[in-house]
């Protein structure tokens, strides 16, 4: 669907662009990211005797049906009756999942499980924004500040709270040795505070209050401290951990950490008032930032964990080629998005060949994913 969106700028398609965009974003978030986190949380955090409960398997497939429902309904009707039914069902099913994991995984209060439980709280918290959409539309309309803030509230705490903290909890689960618990506690507290504070930035797009910029600035500066303590708590384990990784694993985790560093750097840049005011108005910047988080950070960590645990086989040359295509395509689309965004920012218009170039880069991403899926099918057939 993402590739079709790119292609529509080259040749007109008989599709509603906005409807397809809604389908793309919902399936990317709730189909790929959510469902993979679902599987890995059960795999790593739910004890064996509880993991085999039929409810987890049944809940997975019912949730998958909700995703497929959105994948079909959104391109046809946008935000209509059926797409709202399926997306609402997904939220309600996610509550069931959160309750099950909280009940089955919370008994052992290890450091990474505490982080997991925080991510689950953020997942539930983020959905408050969704429940505000109905009242916002009925009272003030879709163009209202209330409606826009409700959407940004949901997206901020989904990506920066639920998704990001969940993949960090899964990543920390890969460390076999003992981490520095004193530094972990500081890391955990600062991380939660920084996420709560930085919601002020998207709110400031719609509410002109200087204090919101100061709150966001405090949150971003805290994020720098967060990853200082992240490094400190893992410092004694880093060499051992790196030695256990193969070359593909190192590249994929490198993608995740470099994307994370770039995300924080960009957030520091938008502390400048001239950039803060226009960052959300230039669409290329917004898309680039969302892809930086979803494809670079979150997907980078997920792929790294899958390869490290041999769920994806590094012995497959098809997988290695697929990962190279995916990373190259991701890096190229990010460069093109931010470059074109800079052209728009400085009123230089569109640079030549932009749409053709970004379609080609997106084609690399899709080709990489097809190769990765092919490697999974090959592995399954051999076993």
mmCIF file of C-alpha atoms in Angstrom:
data_model
loop_
_atom_site.group_PDB
_atom_site.id
_atom_site.type_symbol
_atom_site.label_atom_id
_atom_site.label_comp_id
_atom_site.label_asym_id
_atom_site.label_seq_id
_atom_site.Cartn_x
_atom_site.Cartn_y
_atom_site.Cartn_z
ATOM 1 C CA UNK A 1 0.000 0.000 0.000
ATOM 2 C CA UNK A 2 2.884 2.349 0.745
ATOM 3 C CA UNK A 3 4.355 1.578 -2.667
ATOM 4 C CA UNK A 4 0.984 2.324 -4.315
ATOM 5 C CA UNK A 5 0.931 5.700 -2.569
ATOM 6 C CA UNK A 6 4.349 6.475 -4.070
ATOM 7 C CA UNK A 7 3.281 5.180 -7.502
ATOM 8 C CA UNK A 8 0.186 7.416 -7.530
ATOM 9 C CA UNK A 9 2.484 10.451 -7.961
ATOM 10 C CA UNK A 10 3.923 8.911 -11.156
ATOM 11 C CA UNK A 11 0.745 7.631 -12.791
ATOM 12 C CA UNK A 12 -2.857 8.407 -11.743
ATOM 13 C CA UNK A 13 -4.568 5.492 -10.014
ATOM 14 C CA UNK A 14 -8.279 4.933 -9.626
ATOM 15 C CA UNK A 15 -8.018 4.948 -5.832
ATOM 16 C CA UNK A 16 -8.773 7.457 -3.099
ATOM 17 C CA UNK A 17 -5.311 8.554 -1.887
ATOM 18 C CA UNK A 18 -6.467 9.577 1.608
ATOM 19 C CA UNK A 19 -8.394 6.336 2.134
ATOM 20 C CA UNK A 20 -5.357 4.291 1.056
ATOM 21 C CA UNK A 21 -3.133 6.391 3.329
ATOM 22 C CA UNK A 22 -5.380 5.600 6.313
ATOM 23 C CA UNK A 23 -5.222 1.891 5.436
ATOM 24 C CA UNK A 24 -1.426 2.003 5.102
ATOM 25 C CA UNK A 25 -0.902 3.711 8.466
ATOM 26 C CA UNK A 26 -3.341 1.488 10.370
ATOM 27 C CA UNK A 27 -1.979 -1.772 8.953
ATOM 28 C CA UNK A 28 1.644 -0.674 9.505
ATOM 29 C CA UNK A 29 0.989 0.206 13.156
ATOM 30 C CA UNK A 30 -1.598 -2.370 14.170
ATOM 31 C CA UNK A 31 -0.732 -5.147 11.715
ATOM 32 C CA UNK A 32 3.059 -5.231 11.612
ATOM 33 C CA UNK A 33 4.329 -3.492 14.771
ATOM 34 C CA UNK A 34 1.549 -4.463 17.188
ATOM 35 C CA UNK A 35 1.289 -8.092 16.064
ATOM 36 C CA UNK A 36 5.056 -8.675 16.162
ATOM 37 C CA UNK A 37 5.326 -7.149 19.642
ATOM 38 C CA UNK A 38 2.363 -9.357 20.650
ATOM 39 C CA UNK A 39 4.209 -12.519 19.559
ATOM 40 C CA UNK A 40 7.580 -11.560 21.066
ATOM 41 C CA UNK A 41 6.075 -10.521 24.417
ATOM 42 C CA UNK A 42 4.414 -13.928 24.722
ATOM 43 C CA UNK A 43 7.611 -15.676 23.573
ATOM 44 C CA UNK A 44 9.935 -13.912 26.045
ATOM 45 C CA UNK A 45 7.812 -12.785 28.988
ATOM 46 C CA UNK A 46 4.924 -15.222 29.469
ATOM 47 C CA UNK A 47 5.982 -18.409 31.341
ATOM 48 C CA UNK A 48 5.820 -21.672 29.363
ATOM 49 C CA UNK A 49 2.946 -23.139 31.369
ATOM 50 C CA UNK A 50 0.820 -20.017 30.725
ATOM 51 C CA UNK A 51 2.033 -19.381 27.169
ATOM 52 C CA UNK A 52 0.257 -22.527 25.996
ATOM 53 C CA UNK A 53 -3.166 -21.222 27.001
ATOM 54 C CA UNK A 54 -5.530 -21.396 23.981
ATOM 55 C CA UNK A 55 -6.638 -17.811 24.657
ATOM 56 C CA UNK A 56 -3.347 -16.361 23.364
ATOM 57 C CA UNK A 57 -3.642 -18.175 20.032
ATOM 58 C CA UNK A 58 -7.350 -17.408 19.694
ATOM 59 C CA UNK A 59 -6.831 -13.750 20.590
ATOM 60 C CA UNK A 60 -4.029 -13.469 18.021
ATOM 61 C CA UNK A 61 -6.208 -14.678 15.149
ATOM 62 C CA UNK A 62 -9.245 -12.611 16.159
ATOM 63 C CA UNK A 63 -6.972 -9.549 16.302
ATOM 64 C CA UNK A 64 -5.556 -10.515 12.897
ATOM 65 C CA UNK A 65 -9.110 -10.553 11.524
ATOM 66 C CA UNK A 66 -9.588 -7.003 12.839
ATOM 67 C CA UNK A 67 -6.398 -5.938 11.013
ATOM 68 C CA UNK A 68 -7.539 -7.569 7.758
ATOM 69 C CA UNK A 69 -10.930 -5.871 8.202
ATOM 70 C CA UNK A 70 -9.194 -2.478 8.428
ATOM 71 C CA UNK A 71 -6.977 -3.363 5.454
ATOM 72 C CA UNK A 72 -10.100 -3.934 3.346
ATOM 73 C CA UNK A 73 -12.446 -1.298 4.789
ATOM 74 C CA UNK A 74 -10.172 1.767 4.900
ATOM 75 C CA UNK A 75 -9.289 1.830 1.145
ATOM 76 C CA UNK A 76 -12.999 1.468 0.320
ATOM 77 C CA UNK A 77 -14.631 3.932 2.709
ATOM 78 C CA UNK A 78 -11.959 5.749 4.725
ATOM 79 C CA UNK A 79 -13.272 6.460 8.217
ATOM 80 C CA UNK A 80 -16.642 4.780 7.755
ATOM 81 C CA UNK A 81 -18.855 2.347 9.621
ATOM 82 C CA UNK A 82 -16.873 -0.850 9.001
ATOM 83 C CA UNK A 83 -13.396 0.656 9.368
ATOM 84 C CA UNK A 84 -14.428 2.197 12.696
ATOM 85 C CA UNK A 85 -15.930 -1.130 13.842
ATOM 86 C CA UNK A 86 -12.711 -3.025 13.023
ATOM 87 C CA UNK A 87 -10.397 -0.389 14.541
ATOM 88 C CA UNK A 88 -12.551 -0.205 17.692
ATOM 89 C CA UNK A 89 -12.507 -4.011 17.908
ATOM 90 C CA UNK A 90 -8.690 -3.921 17.701
ATOM 91 C CA UNK A 91 -8.507 -1.548 20.666
ATOM 92 C CA UNK A 92 -10.861 -3.693 22.752
ATOM 93 C CA UNK A 93 -8.870 -6.823 21.860
ATOM 94 C CA UNK A 94 -5.653 -5.043 22.818
ATOM 95 C CA UNK A 95 -7.159 -4.404 26.266
ATOM 96 C CA UNK A 96 -7.708 -8.159 26.618
ATOM 97 C CA UNK A 97 -4.098 -8.776 25.593
ATOM 98 C CA UNK A 98 -2.813 -6.207 28.112
ATOM 99 C CA UNK A 99 -4.882 -7.789 30.885
ATOM 100 C CA UNK A 100 -3.628 -11.297 30.042
ATOM 101 C CA UNK A 101 0.025 -10.265 29.929
ATOM 102 C CA UNK A 102 -0.286 -8.226 33.125
ATOM 103 C CA UNK A 103 -1.814 -11.245 34.885
ATOM 104 C CA UNK A 104 0.545 -13.900 33.492
ATOM 105 C CA UNK A 105 3.854 -12.044 33.257
ATOM 106 C CA UNK A 106 3.759 -9.681 36.236
ATOM 107 C CA UNK A 107 4.509 -12.225 38.982
ATOM 108 C CA UNK A 108 8.273 -12.039 38.460
ATOM 109 C CA UNK A 109 9.227 -8.363 38.889
ATOM 110 C CA UNK A 110 12.540 -8.419 36.989
ATOM 111 C CA UNK A 111 13.840 -5.129 35.570
ATOM 112 C CA UNK A 112 12.797 -5.887 31.989
ATOM 113 C CA UNK A 113 9.341 -7.012 33.064
ATOM 114 C CA UNK A 114 8.865 -3.735 34.918
ATOM 115 C CA UNK A 115 9.677 -1.956 31.670
ATOM 116 C CA UNK A 116 7.198 -4.180 29.828
ATOM 117 C CA UNK A 117 4.417 -3.326 32.285
ATOM 118 C CA UNK A 118 5.133 0.382 31.812
ATOM 119 C CA UNK A 119 4.753 -0.054 28.047
ATOM 120 C CA UNK A 120 1.389 -1.761 28.589
ATOM 121 C CA UNK A 121 0.201 1.130 30.754
ATOM 122 C CA UNK A 122 1.168 3.538 27.966
ATOM 123 C CA UNK A 123 -0.732 1.387 25.453
ATOM 124 C CA UNK A 124 -3.941 1.720 27.461
ATOM 125 C CA UNK A 125 -3.253 5.390 28.215
ATOM 126 C CA UNK A 126 -2.775 6.206 24.504
ATOM 127 C CA UNK A 127 -6.261 4.931 23.640
ATOM 128 C CA UNK A 128 -7.858 7.699 25.714
ATOM 129 C CA UNK A 129 -7.122 9.898 22.710
ATOM 130 C CA UNK A 130 -9.179 7.596 20.453
ATOM 131 C CA UNK A 131 -12.182 7.641 22.787
ATOM 132 C CA UNK A 132 -12.107 11.451 22.664
ATOM 133 C CA UNK A 133 -12.511 11.510 18.864
ATOM 134 C CA UNK A 134 -16.256 10.789 18.911
ATOM 135 C CA UNK A 135 -17.133 13.602 21.347
ATOM 136 C CA UNK A 136 -14.725 15.929 19.490
ATOM 137 C CA UNK A 137 -16.428 15.327 16.127
ATOM 138 C CA UNK A 138 -19.961 15.557 17.502
ATOM 139 C CA UNK A 139 -19.360 18.779 19.439
ATOM 140 C CA UNK A 140 -16.658 20.738 17.598
ATOM 141 C CA UNK A 141 -15.974 18.932 14.309
ATOM 142 C CA UNK A 142 -12.895 17.379 12.664
ATOM 143 C CA UNK A 143 -11.151 20.715 12.212
ATOM 144 C CA UNK A 144 -11.273 21.519 15.926
ATOM 145 C CA UNK A 145 -8.212 21.787 18.164
ATOM 146 C CA UNK A 146 -9.734 19.155 20.472
ATOM 147 C CA UNK A 147 -9.938 16.616 17.614
ATOM 148 C CA UNK A 148 -6.366 17.270 16.416
ATOM 149 C CA UNK A 149 -4.904 17.037 19.918
ATOM 150 C CA UNK A 150 -6.756 13.760 20.555
ATOM 151 C CA UNK A 151 -5.140 12.226 17.445
ATOM 152 C CA UNK A 152 -1.660 13.471 18.394
ATOM 153 C CA UNK A 153 -2.143 12.212 21.961
ATOM 154 C CA UNK A 154 -2.869 8.707 20.644
ATOM 155 C CA UNK A 155 0.032 8.676 18.157
ATOM 156 C CA UNK A 156 2.579 10.105 20.603
ATOM 157 C CA UNK A 157 1.904 7.572 23.365
ATOM 158 C CA UNK A 158 1.535 4.675 20.907
ATOM 159 C CA UNK A 159 4.902 5.262 19.247
ATOM 160 C CA UNK A 160 6.961 6.784 22.067
ATOM 161 C CA UNK A 161 5.268 5.001 24.958
ATOM 162 C CA UNK A 162 3.841 1.606 24.015
ATOM 163 C CA UNK A 163 5.904 0.622 20.946
ATOM 164 C CA UNK A 164 9.266 2.112 21.900
ATOM 165 C CA UNK A 165 9.295 0.953 25.528
ATOM 166 C CA UNK A 166 8.045 -2.511 24.522
ATOM 167 C CA UNK A 167 10.893 -3.018 22.030
ATOM 168 C CA UNK A 168 13.408 -1.708 24.593
ATOM 169 C CA UNK A 169 12.060 -4.248 27.124
ATOM 170 C CA UNK A 170 12.404 -6.985 24.482
ATOM 171 C CA UNK A 171 15.932 -5.803 23.651
ATOM 172 C CA UNK A 172 17.001 -5.823 27.311
ATOM 173 C CA UNK A 173 15.650 -9.379 27.561
ATOM 174 C CA UNK A 174 18.476 -10.395 25.182
ATOM 175 C CA UNK A 175 21.127 -9.521 27.791
ATOM 176 C CA UNK A 176 21.988 -12.644 29.710
ATOM 177 C CA UNK A 177 24.218 -10.965 32.282
ATOM 178 C CA UNK A 178 23.181 -8.705 35.145
ATOM 179 C CA UNK A 179 22.785 -5.027 34.306
ATOM 180 C CA UNK A 180 23.372 -2.118 36.677
ATOM 181 C CA UNK A 181 20.027 -1.906 38.487
ATOM 182 C CA UNK A 182 20.736 1.485 40.063
ATOM 183 C CA UNK A 183 21.241 3.017 36.613
ATOM 184 C CA UNK A 184 18.238 1.101 35.295
ATOM 185 C CA UNK A 185 15.936 2.661 37.894
ATOM 186 C CA UNK A 186 17.104 6.164 36.950
ATOM 187 C CA UNK A 187 16.794 5.291 33.237
ATOM 188 C CA UNK A 188 13.243 4.039 33.767
ATOM 189 C CA UNK A 189 12.050 7.102 35.692
ATOM 190 C CA UNK A 190 13.638 9.599 33.290
ATOM 191 C CA UNK A 191 12.243 7.739 30.273
ATOM 192 C CA UNK A 192 8.661 7.889 31.561
ATOM 193 C CA UNK A 193 8.940 11.581 32.517
ATOM 194 C CA UNK A 194 10.469 12.502 29.137
ATOM 195 C CA UNK A 195 7.650 10.758 27.240
ATOM 196 C CA UNK A 196 5.004 12.547 29.311
ATOM 197 C CA UNK A 197 6.681 15.928 28.799
ATOM 198 C CA UNK A 198 7.330 15.662 25.049
ATOM 199 C CA UNK A 199 3.623 15.303 24.244
ATOM 200 C CA UNK A 200 3.705 19.094 24.687
ATOM 201 C CA UNK A 201 5.358 19.431 21.250
ATOM 202 C CA UNK A 202 2.450 18.116 19.092
ATOM 203 C CA UNK A 203 0.015 19.965 21.366
ATOM 204 C CA UNK A 204 1.937 23.205 20.687
ATOM 205 C CA UNK A 205 1.062 22.865 16.973
ATOM 206 C CA UNK A 206 -2.534 23.697 17.853
ATOM 207 C CA UNK A 207 -2.242 25.676 21.101
ATOM 208 C CA UNK A 208 -0.008 28.755 21.054
ATOM 209 C CA UNK A 209 1.458 28.757 24.575
ATOM 210 C CA UNK A 210 5.152 29.362 25.266
ATOM 211 C CA UNK A 211 5.114 27.103 28.294
ATOM 212 C CA UNK A 212 4.453 24.113 26.022
ATOM 213 C CA UNK A 213 7.762 24.743 24.231
ATOM 214 C CA UNK A 214 9.599 24.863 27.553
ATOM 215 C CA UNK A 215 7.939 21.641 28.721
ATOM 216 C CA UNK A 216 8.943 19.934 25.466
ATOM 217 C CA UNK A 217 12.508 21.264 25.804
ATOM 218 C CA UNK A 218 12.765 19.760 29.292
ATOM 219 C CA UNK A 219 11.487 16.439 27.959
ATOM 220 C CA UNK A 220 14.016 16.337 25.114
ATOM 221 C CA UNK A 221 16.932 17.225 27.409
ATOM 222 C CA UNK A 222 15.797 14.449 29.733
ATOM 223 C CA UNK A 223 15.909 12.061 26.770
ATOM 224 C CA UNK A 224 19.628 12.767 26.430
ATOM 225 C CA UNK A 225 20.065 11.735 30.073
ATOM 226 C CA UNK A 226 17.868 8.679 29.467
ATOM 227 C CA UNK A 227 20.293 7.253 26.947
ATOM 228 C CA UNK A 228 23.338 8.216 28.987
ATOM 229 C CA UNK A 229 21.944 5.974 31.727
ATOM 230 C CA UNK A 230 20.920 3.383 29.132
ATOM 231 C CA UNK A 231 24.582 3.143 28.147
ATOM 232 C CA UNK A 232 25.765 3.128 31.780
ATOM 233 C CA UNK A 233 23.471 0.288 32.839
ATOM 234 C CA UNK A 234 24.647 -1.896 29.922
ATOM 235 C CA UNK A 235 28.295 -0.793 29.901
ATOM 236 C CA UNK A 236 29.751 -3.942 31.478
ATOM 237 C CA UNK A 237 27.727 -6.211 29.156
ATOM 238 C CA UNK A 238 28.260 -4.471 25.801
ATOM 239 C CA UNK A 239 31.424 -6.335 24.725
ATOM 240 C CA UNK A 240 29.977 -9.738 25.587
ATOM 241 C CA UNK A 241 26.719 -8.880 23.878
ATOM 242 C CA UNK A 242 28.402 -7.668 20.665
ATOM 243 C CA UNK A 243 30.578 -10.781 20.555
ATOM 244 C CA UNK A 244 27.433 -12.935 20.510
ATOM 245 C CA UNK A 245 26.045 -11.204 17.403
ATOM 246 C CA UNK A 246 26.616 -12.127 13.776
ATOM 247 C CA UNK A 247 27.368 -9.504 11.110
ATOM 248 C CA UNK A 248 23.736 -9.127 9.968
ATOM 249 C CA UNK A 249 22.601 -8.717 13.567
ATOM 250 C CA UNK A 250 25.161 -5.965 14.157
ATOM 251 C CA UNK A 251 24.022 -4.100 11.045
ATOM 252 C CA UNK A 252 20.334 -4.312 11.995
ATOM 253 C CA UNK A 253 20.894 -3.235 15.600
ATOM 254 C CA UNK A 254 23.174 -0.494 14.236
ATOM 255 C CA UNK A 255 20.246 0.690 12.123
ATOM 256 C CA UNK A 256 18.017 0.835 15.211
ATOM 257 C CA UNK A 257 20.496 2.758 17.372
ATOM 258 C CA UNK A 258 21.570 5.188 14.633
ATOM 259 C CA UNK A 259 17.889 5.915 13.908
ATOM 260 C CA UNK A 260 17.297 6.460 17.624
ATOM 261 C CA UNK A 261 20.240 8.883 17.792
ATOM 262 C CA UNK A 262 18.946 10.719 14.708
ATOM 263 C CA UNK A 263 15.454 10.957 16.210
ATOM 264 C CA UNK A 264 16.773 12.634 19.361
ATOM 265 C CA UNK A 265 18.999 14.933 17.247
ATOM 266 C CA UNK A 266 16.003 16.056 15.180
ATOM 267 C CA UNK A 267 13.998 16.686 18.348
ATOM 268 C CA UNK A 268 16.848 18.888 19.581
ATOM 269 C CA UNK A 269 16.806 20.793 16.282
ATOM 270 C CA UNK A 270 13.113 21.614 16.541
ATOM 271 C CA UNK A 271 13.791 23.375 19.827
ATOM 272 C CA UNK A 272 14.744 26.271 17.536
ATOM 273 C CA UNK A 273 11.552 28.385 17.234
ATOM 274 C CA UNK A 274 11.920 28.849 13.459
ATOM 275 C CA UNK A 275 11.979 25.076 12.933
ATOM 276 C CA UNK A 276 9.386 24.246 15.590
ATOM 277 C CA UNK A 277 6.730 26.345 13.857
ATOM 278 C CA UNK A 278 7.181 24.777 10.412
ATOM 279 C CA UNK A 279 8.301 21.214 11.202
ATOM 280 C CA UNK A 280 4.747 19.851 11.175
ATOM 281 C CA UNK A 281 3.693 21.988 8.201
ATOM 282 C CA UNK A 282 6.218 20.412 5.801
ATOM 283 C CA UNK A 283 4.655 17.014 5.092
ATOM 284 C CA UNK A 284 7.957 15.422 4.037
ATOM 285 C CA UNK A 285 9.453 16.136 7.470
ATOM 286 C CA UNK A 286 6.445 14.571 9.208
ATOM 287 C CA UNK A 287 6.515 11.399 7.055
ATOM 288 C CA UNK A 288 10.291 11.149 7.387
ATOM 289 C CA UNK A 289 10.072 11.381 11.179
ATOM 290 C CA UNK A 290 7.289 8.776 11.404
ATOM 291 C CA UNK A 291 9.260 6.371 9.184
ATOM 292 C CA UNK A 292 12.400 7.060 11.206
ATOM 293 C CA UNK A 293 10.592 5.794 14.303
ATOM 294 C CA UNK A 294 8.559 2.950 12.773
ATOM 295 C CA UNK A 295 10.961 1.564 10.142
ATOM 296 C CA UNK A 296 14.292 2.572 11.650
ATOM 297 C CA UNK A 297 13.986 2.259 15.416
ATOM 298 C CA UNK A 298 11.078 -0.100 16.084
ATOM 299 C CA UNK A 299 11.459 -2.384 13.048
ATOM 300 C CA UNK A 300 15.255 -2.306 13.480
ATOM 301 C CA UNK A 301 14.978 -3.636 17.033
ATOM 302 C CA UNK A 302 12.336 -6.199 16.047
ATOM 303 C CA UNK A 303 14.406 -7.573 13.155
ATOM 304 C CA UNK A 304 17.490 -7.635 15.397
ATOM 305 C CA UNK A 305 15.694 -9.673 18.065
ATOM 306 C CA UNK A 306 14.271 -12.062 15.449
ATOM 307 C CA UNK A 307 17.717 -12.712 13.934
ATOM 308 C CA UNK A 308 19.482 -12.971 17.282
ATOM 309 C CA UNK A 309 17.076 -15.679 18.423
ATOM 310 C CA UNK A 310 17.260 -17.484 15.051
ATOM 311 C CA UNK A 311 13.546 -16.928 14.420
ATOM 312 C CA UNK A 312 14.852 -15.401 11.199
ATOM 313 C CA UNK A 313 17.736 -17.547 9.952
ATOM 314 C CA UNK A 314 20.971 -15.668 9.300
ATOM 315 C CA UNK A 315 22.185 -18.754 7.419
ATOM 316 C CA UNK A 316 19.832 -17.824 4.585
ATOM 317 C CA UNK A 317 21.490 -15.796 1.809
ATOM 318 C CA UNK A 318 17.985 -14.688 0.754
ATOM 319 C CA UNK A 319 17.381 -13.207 4.218
ATOM 320 C CA UNK A 320 20.721 -11.362 4.196
ATOM 321 C CA UNK A 321 19.980 -9.911 0.759
ATOM 322 C CA UNK A 322 16.460 -8.966 1.884
ATOM 323 C CA UNK A 323 17.835 -7.129 4.932
ATOM 324 C CA UNK A 324 20.321 -5.226 2.739
ATOM 325 C CA UNK A 325 17.544 -4.185 0.341
ATOM 326 C CA UNK A 326 15.304 -3.124 3.242
ATOM 327 C CA UNK A 327 18.013 -1.054 4.960
ATOM 328 C CA UNK A 328 19.186 0.554 1.721
ATOM 329 C CA UNK A 329 15.618 1.418 0.721
ATOM 330 C CA UNK A 330 14.831 2.804 4.178
ATOM 331 C CA UNK A 331 17.994 4.948 4.257
ATOM 332 C CA UNK A 332 17.357 6.245 0.707
ATOM 333 C CA UNK A 333 13.724 7.196 1.438
ATOM 334 C CA UNK A 334 14.766 9.035 4.620
ATOM 335 C CA UNK A 335 17.429 11.037 2.753
ATOM 336 C CA UNK A 336 14.976 11.870 -0.042
ATOM 337 C CA UNK A 337 12.153 12.832 2.321
ATOM 338 C CA UNK A 338 14.287 15.185 4.423
ATOM 339 C CA UNK A 339 16.075 16.576 1.358
ATOM 340 C CA UNK A 340 12.791 17.377 -0.391
ATOM 341 C CA UNK A 341 11.421 18.750 2.871
ATOM 342 C CA UNK A 342 14.421 21.093 3.047
ATOM 343 C CA UNK A 343 13.738 22.218 -0.520
ATOM 344 C CA UNK A 344 10.169 23.089 0.465
ATOM 345 C CA UNK A 345 11.340 24.776 3.675
ATOM 346 C CA UNK A 346 13.666 27.080 1.712
ATOM 347 C CA UNK A 347 11.039 27.642 -1.027
ATOM 348 C CA UNK A 348 13.104 25.838 -3.671
ATOM 349 C CA UNK A 349 10.210 23.705 -4.936
ATOM 350 C CA UNK A 350 10.572 20.079 -5.999
ATOM 351 C CA UNK A 351 13.990 18.794 -6.994
ATOM 352 C CA UNK A 352 14.159 16.911 -10.325
ATOM 353 C CA UNK A 353 13.310 13.227 -10.276
ATOM 354 C CA UNK A 354 12.073 13.246 -6.662
ATOM 355 C CA UNK A 355 8.957 11.122 -7.202
ATOM 356 C CA UNK A 356 10.787 8.631 -9.423
ATOM 357 C CA UNK A 357 13.661 8.356 -6.919
ATOM 358 C CA UNK A 358 11.504 7.834 -3.844
ATOM 359 C CA UNK A 359 9.379 5.247 -5.688
ATOM 360 C CA UNK A 360 12.556 3.331 -6.577
ATOM 361 C CA UNK A 361 13.757 3.517 -2.943
ATOM 362 C CA UNK A 362 10.359 2.333 -1.684
ATOM 363 C CA UNK A 363 10.501 -0.517 -4.207
ATOM 364 C CA UNK A 364 13.742 -1.623 -2.529
ATOM 365 C CA UNK A 365 11.944 -1.774 0.842
ATOM 366 C CA UNK A 366 9.122 -3.889 -0.577
ATOM 367 C CA UNK A 367 11.604 -6.141 -2.432
ATOM 368 C CA UNK A 368 13.537 -6.617 0.810
ATOM 369 C CA UNK A 369 10.382 -7.598 2.690
ATOM 370 C CA UNK A 370 9.411 -10.068 -0.058
ATOM 371 C CA UNK A 371 12.866 -11.671 0.181
ATOM 372 C CA UNK A 372 12.588 -11.872 3.991
ATOM 373 C CA UNK A 373 9.187 -13.578 3.709
ATOM 374 C CA UNK A 374 10.641 -15.945 1.061
ATOM 375 C CA UNK A 375 13.430 -16.928 3.479
ATOM 376 C CA UNK A 376 10.814 -17.714 6.155
ATOM 377 C CA UNK A 377 8.822 -19.894 3.754
ATOM 378 C CA UNK A 378 12.020 -21.713 2.665
ATOM 379 C CA UNK A 379 12.991 -22.357 6.297
ATOM 380 C CA UNK A 380 9.497 -23.681 7.061
ATOM 381 C CA UNK A 381 9.547 -26.002 4.029
ATOM 382 C CA UNK A 382 12.982 -27.404 4.964
ATOM 383 C CA UNK A 383 11.855 -28.125 8.517
#
